[in-house]
Amino acid sequence: HHYYILSDLRELLCPTHAFGLVAGVYSVTTVTRVSVKAGDSVSIPCLYHPKYTSHVKYLCQGYSYNSCSYAVKTNQQSSERFLISDDREKKVFTVTVKDVREGDTDFWCIVEINGGSDDGTYFQMSVTRGKNRTLYVDHQEVTGFIGEQTTIKCYYQNSGQAKWCRVGGPCVTQSQGSIDGTTVFINETLPRVFTVTMSGLKMEDSGWYWCSRGDLQMPVQIIVREKPSTSNLSGSFMIVIISLSLFIIMVCLSSLIWFCIKRQSKSWLITVKANFIK
């Protein structure tokens, strides 16, 4: 049985059952609703307060906060369908639901509080059959390089305003904006898809974001890396060329030595044979 920071009044006023509020601020932040196709996998980031860095985190399945059941915990082995990982540096734990089923609709991201009330928040999964996902992306993990740009296509079937948000941070709702100093463009030229471009990437841009339209979000993890320099590539190429050249030289020398020895041996045999005949 779990005990949560949730008053009766808050339960009446908040239909999403968010709990763990501290002075009006969420201590755990995640999506409110995602669209997933049955049989697919989806990863959900759960951002938490720095004070919870060393705490156990877990995913709880069920509509009600007081009757949900453990799906997976950070201090226990992951199951076949539920995975969890905790990035203590970025203060986010990520839960993955594999082989999504139609009954996988209600979940809680929760931080365990020893000797106190557990803290967390609720999210919902809208499970669809066939190709009727309402909001989705090609890949939930996208890699970009420092100083360059990366593009994410967000496909949708619903109405509402297109947004690109950093989890626990600001959103861009216009055709151009910025998040933490990085320029963001939103292009809605094509039907049923809006394209997000982050330009001039910095290492600090690494983290979780989400496409949003209407009441749905789809999380995307951006990984920013240093681009391999051309000098390093040239150096590696030269090492390969030099190594190959040395190998060819060794083979040629070995062949030459073998040929000389064979020729010398043949000459010696002819001399011996001639002397024997005499």
Coordinates of C-alpha atoms in Angstrom, one line a residue, residues 8-278:
D8 CA -9.3 15.2 -0.7
L9 CA -9.8 18.7 -2.1
R10 CA -6.9 18.3 -4.6
E11 CA -8.4 15.0 -5.7
L12 CA -11.7 16.8 -6.5
L13 CA -10.0 19.7 -8.3
C14 CA -7.4 17.8 -10.3
P15 CA -8.7 15.2 -12.7
T16 CA -5.3 14.0 -13.6
H17 CA -4.6 13.1 -10.0
A18 CA -1.3 14.9 -9.8
F19 CA 0.2 14.6 -6.4
G20 CA 3.4 15.5 -4.5
L21 CA 2.9 19.2 -5.0
V22 CA 5.2 21.4 -3.0
A23 CA 4.2 25.1 -2.8
G24 CA 2.4 24.7 -6.1
V25 CA 5.3 23.2 -7.9
Y26 CA 5.5 19.6 -9.2
S27 CA 8.3 17.6 -7.6
V28 CA 7.9 15.0 -10.3
T29 CA 7.1 16.1 -13.9
T30 CA 6.2 14.0 -16.9
V31 CA 3.8 13.9 -19.8
T32 CA 0.0 14.0 -19.3
R33 CA -1.0 11.8 -22.2
V34 CA 0.7 9.9 -25.0
S35 CA -0.6 8.0 -28.0
V36 CA 0.8 4.6 -28.5
K37 CA 0.1 1.8 -31.0
A38 CA -0.6 -1.6 -29.5
G39 CA 2.5 -3.8 -29.7
D40 CA 4.9 -0.9 -29.9
S41 CA 7.3 0.4 -27.2
V42 CA 7.3 3.8 -25.7
S43 CA 9.7 5.6 -23.3
I44 CA 8.5 8.2 -20.8
P45 CA 10.9 10.6 -19.0
C46 CA 10.0 11.5 -15.4
L47 CA 11.9 14.6 -14.2
Y48 CA 12.4 15.0 -10.4
H49 CA 13.5 17.5 -7.8
P50 CA 17.3 17.3 -7.0
K51 CA 16.4 16.4 -3.4
Y52 CA 15.3 13.0 -4.7
T53 CA 18.5 12.2 -6.4
S54 CA 19.4 9.2 -4.2
H55 CA 15.8 8.0 -3.7
V56 CA 14.3 4.8 -5.3
K57 CA 12.1 5.5 -8.2
Y58 CA 9.3 3.3 -9.6
L59 CA 6.6 3.0 -12.2
C60 CA 3.2 2.2 -10.8
Q61 CA 0.3 0.9 -13.0
G62 CA -3.3 1.8 -12.3
Y63 CA -5.8 4.6 -12.4
S64 CA -6.0 5.3 -8.7
Y65 CA -3.0 6.4 -6.7
N66 CA -3.9 4.2 -3.7
S67 CA -4.4 1.0 -5.5
C68 CA -1.8 1.0 -8.3
S69 CA 0.7 -1.9 -8.5
Y70 CA 4.4 -1.8 -9.0
A71 CA 5.5 -2.3 -12.6
V72 CA 9.3 -1.8 -12.1
K73 CA 11.6 -0.1 -9.6
T74 CA 15.2 1.2 -9.8
N75 CA 16.4 -1.1 -7.0
Q76 CA 15.0 -4.2 -8.5
Q77 CA 15.6 -6.1 -11.7
S78 CA 13.6 -4.9 -14.8
S79 CA 10.8 -7.2 -16.0
E80 CA 10.3 -8.3 -19.6
R81 CA 7.9 -5.5 -20.5
F82 CA 8.9 -2.7 -18.1
L83 CA 12.3 -1.0 -17.9
I84 CA 13.5 1.8 -15.8
S85 CA 16.8 3.8 -15.6
D86 CA 17.8 6.8 -13.5
D87 CA 20.0 9.5 -14.8
R88 CA 21.0 11.2 -11.5
E89 CA 23.1 13.8 -13.2
K90 CA 20.2 15.1 -15.2
K91 CA 17.6 14.3 -12.5
V92 CA 15.4 12.3 -14.7
F93 CA 14.3 8.6 -14.6
T94 CA 13.1 7.0 -17.7
V95 CA 10.5 4.2 -17.9
T96 CA 9.9 2.1 -21.0
V97 CA 6.8 0.0 -21.6
K98 CA 7.4 -2.7 -24.2
D99 CA 4.8 -4.5 -26.3
V100 CA 2.1 -2.1 -25.2
R101 CA -1.3 -3.7 -24.6
E102 CA -4.8 -2.1 -24.8
G103 CA -5.0 -2.3 -21.0
D104 CA -1.8 -0.2 -20.5
T105 CA -3.6 3.1 -20.0
D106 CA -2.9 4.5 -16.5
F107 CA 0.5 4.9 -14.9
W108 CA 2.3 6.9 -12.2
C109 CA 5.9 8.1 -12.0
I110 CA 6.8 7.9 -8.3
V111 CA 9.7 8.6 -6.0
E112 CA 9.9 6.5 -2.9
I113 CA 10.1 8.4 0.4
N114 CA 11.4 6.4 3.3
G115 CA 9.4 7.2 6.4
G116 CA 7.1 9.6 4.5
S117 CA 4.6 9.9 1.7
D118 CA 5.7 8.9 -1.7
D119 CA 5.9 11.6 -4.3
G120 CA 5.0 11.4 -8.0
T121 CA 2.6 12.2 -10.8
Y122 CA 0.1 10.5 -13.1
F123 CA 0.2 10.0 -16.9
Q124 CA -2.1 8.3 -19.4
M125 CA -1.5 6.3 -22.5
S126 CA -4.0 6.3 -25.3
V127 CA -3.5 2.9 -26.9
T128 CA -4.6 2.5 -30.5
R129 CA -4.8 -0.4 -33.0
G130 CA -3.5 -0.3 -36.6
K131 CA -1.9 2.9 -37.9
N132 CA -4.2 5.3 -36.1
R133 CA -1.7 6.8 -33.7
T134 CA -2.7 10.4 -32.9
L135 CA 0.7 11.9 -32.3
Y136 CA 4.0 10.2 -32.9
V137 CA 7.6 10.6 -34.1
D138 CA 9.9 8.4 -36.2
H139 CA 12.4 7.9 -33.4
Q140 CA 12.3 8.8 -29.7
E141 CA 16.1 9.2 -29.7
V142 CA 17.8 11.8 -31.9
T143 CA 21.5 12.6 -32.1
G144 CA 22.9 15.9 -33.2
F145 CA 26.4 17.6 -33.2
I146 CA 27.6 20.7 -31.5
G147 CA 27.1 23.8 -33.6
E148 CA 24.8 22.0 -36.1
Q149 CA 21.1 21.4 -36.3
T150 CA 18.8 18.5 -35.8
T151 CA 15.3 18.0 -37.1
I152 CA 12.3 16.1 -35.6
K153 CA 9.1 15.3 -37.5
C154 CA 6.0 15.2 -35.3
Y155 CA 3.1 13.4 -37.1
Y156 CA -0.5 14.1 -35.8
Q157 CA -4.1 13.3 -36.5
N158 CA -5.7 15.6 -33.9
S159 CA -6.3 19.3 -33.7
G160 CA -4.7 21.9 -31.5
Q161 CA -1.6 24.1 -31.3
A162 CA 1.8 22.7 -32.2
K163 CA 4.4 23.0 -29.4
W164 CA 7.9 21.9 -28.8
C165 CA 8.8 21.8 -25.1
R166 CA 11.7 20.9 -22.9
V167 CA 10.6 18.5 -20.1
G168 CA 10.2 20.7 -17.0
G169 CA 11.2 23.8 -19.1
P170 CA 9.9 26.3 -21.6
C171 CA 7.9 25.7 -24.8
V172 CA 8.0 27.2 -28.3
T173 CA 4.6 27.7 -29.8
Q174 CA 5.3 30.1 -32.7
S175 CA 7.1 29.4 -35.9
Q176 CA 10.4 30.6 -34.3
G177 CA 11.6 30.8 -30.7
S178 CA 14.3 29.6 -28.4
I179 CA 14.9 27.2 -25.6
D180 CA 17.8 27.9 -23.3
G181 CA 19.4 30.0 -25.9
T182 CA 19.1 27.5 -28.8
T183 CA 17.0 28.6 -31.8
V184 CA 13.9 26.5 -32.5
F185 CA 11.9 26.6 -35.7
I186 CA 8.5 25.0 -36.1
N187 CA 7.4 24.4 -39.7
E188 CA 3.7 23.4 -40.4
T189 CA 3.8 23.6 -44.2
L190 CA 3.0 19.9 -44.8
P191 CA -0.3 18.4 -43.8
R192 CA -0.5 16.2 -40.7
V193 CA 3.1 16.8 -39.7
F194 CA 5.0 19.7 -38.1
T195 CA 8.7 19.8 -38.3
V196 CA 10.9 21.0 -35.4
T197 CA 14.4 22.2 -36.1
M198 CA 16.9 23.0 -33.3
S199 CA 19.7 25.1 -34.7
G200 CA 23.2 25.9 -33.2
L201 CA 23.2 22.9 -30.8
K202 CA 25.1 23.1 -27.5
M203 CA 26.1 20.2 -25.3
E204 CA 23.6 21.6 -22.7
D205 CA 20.8 20.9 -25.1
S206 CA 21.0 17.2 -24.4
G207 CA 18.0 16.0 -22.6
W208 CA 14.3 15.2 -23.0
Y209 CA 11.8 17.3 -25.0
W210 CA 8.4 16.6 -26.4
C211 CA 6.2 17.3 -29.4
S212 CA 2.8 18.5 -28.2
R213 CA -0.5 19.0 -30.0
G214 CA -3.9 19.3 -28.3
D215 CA -3.8 17.2 -25.1
L216 CA -1.1 14.8 -26.3
Q217 CA 2.7 14.8 -26.0
M218 CA 5.4 12.6 -27.5
P219 CA 8.7 12.6 -25.7
V220 CA 12.0 12.8 -27.7
Q221 CA 15.5 12.5 -26.2
I222 CA 18.1 14.8 -27.9
I223 CA 21.7 13.6 -27.6
V224 CA 24.3 16.3 -28.5
R225 CA 27.8 15.1 -29.2
E226 CA 31.1 16.6 -30.5
K227 CA 31.4 16.1 -34.2
P228 CA 34.5 14.0 -35.2
S229 CA 37.0 16.4 -36.7
T230 CA 38.3 16.0 -40.2
S231 CA 41.9 16.0 -38.9
N232 CA 41.1 13.0 -36.8
L233 CA 39.5 11.2 -39.7
S234 CA 42.5 12.2 -41.9
G235 CA 44.9 10.9 -39.2
S236 CA 43.1 7.6 -39.0
F237 CA 43.1 7.3 -42.8
M238 CA 46.8 7.9 -42.9
I239 CA 47.5 5.3 -40.3
V240 CA 45.6 2.8 -42.3
I241 CA 47.5 3.8 -45.5
I242 CA 50.9 3.6 -43.8
S243 CA 50.0 0.2 -42.2
L244 CA 48.9 -1.2 -45.5
S245 CA 52.0 0.1 -47.3
L246 CA 54.3 -1.5 -44.7
F247 CA 52.4 -4.7 -45.0
I248 CA 52.9 -4.7 -48.8
I249 CA 56.6 -3.9 -48.5
M250 CA 57.0 -6.8 -46.0
V251 CA 55.2 -9.1 -48.4
C252 CA 57.4 -8.0 -51.3
L253 CA 60.6 -8.3 -49.3
S254 CA 59.6 -11.8 -48.1
S255 CA 58.9 -12.8 -51.7
L256 CA 62.2 -11.4 -52.9
I257 CA 64.1 -13.2 -50.1
W258 CA 62.3 -16.4 -50.8
F259 CA 63.0 -16.1 -54.6
C260 CA 66.7 -15.4 -53.9
I261 CA 67.0 -18.4 -51.6
K262 CA 65.3 -20.6 -54.0
R263 CA 67.5 -19.4 -56.9
Q264 CA 70.6 -19.8 -54.8
S265 CA 69.5 -23.3 -53.8
K266 CA 68.9 -24.2 -57.4
S267 CA 72.3 -22.9 -58.5
W268 CA 74.0 -24.9 -55.7
L269 CA 72.2 -28.1 -56.8
I270 CA 73.4 -27.6 -60.4
T271 CA 77.0 -27.1 -59.2
V272 CA 76.9 -30.2 -57.0
K273 CA 75.4 -32.2 -59.8
A274 CA 78.1 -31.0 -62.3
N275 CA 80.9 -31.9 -59.9
F276 CA 79.4 -35.3 -59.3
I277 CA 79.3 -36.1 -63.0
K278 CA 82.9 -35.1 -63.4

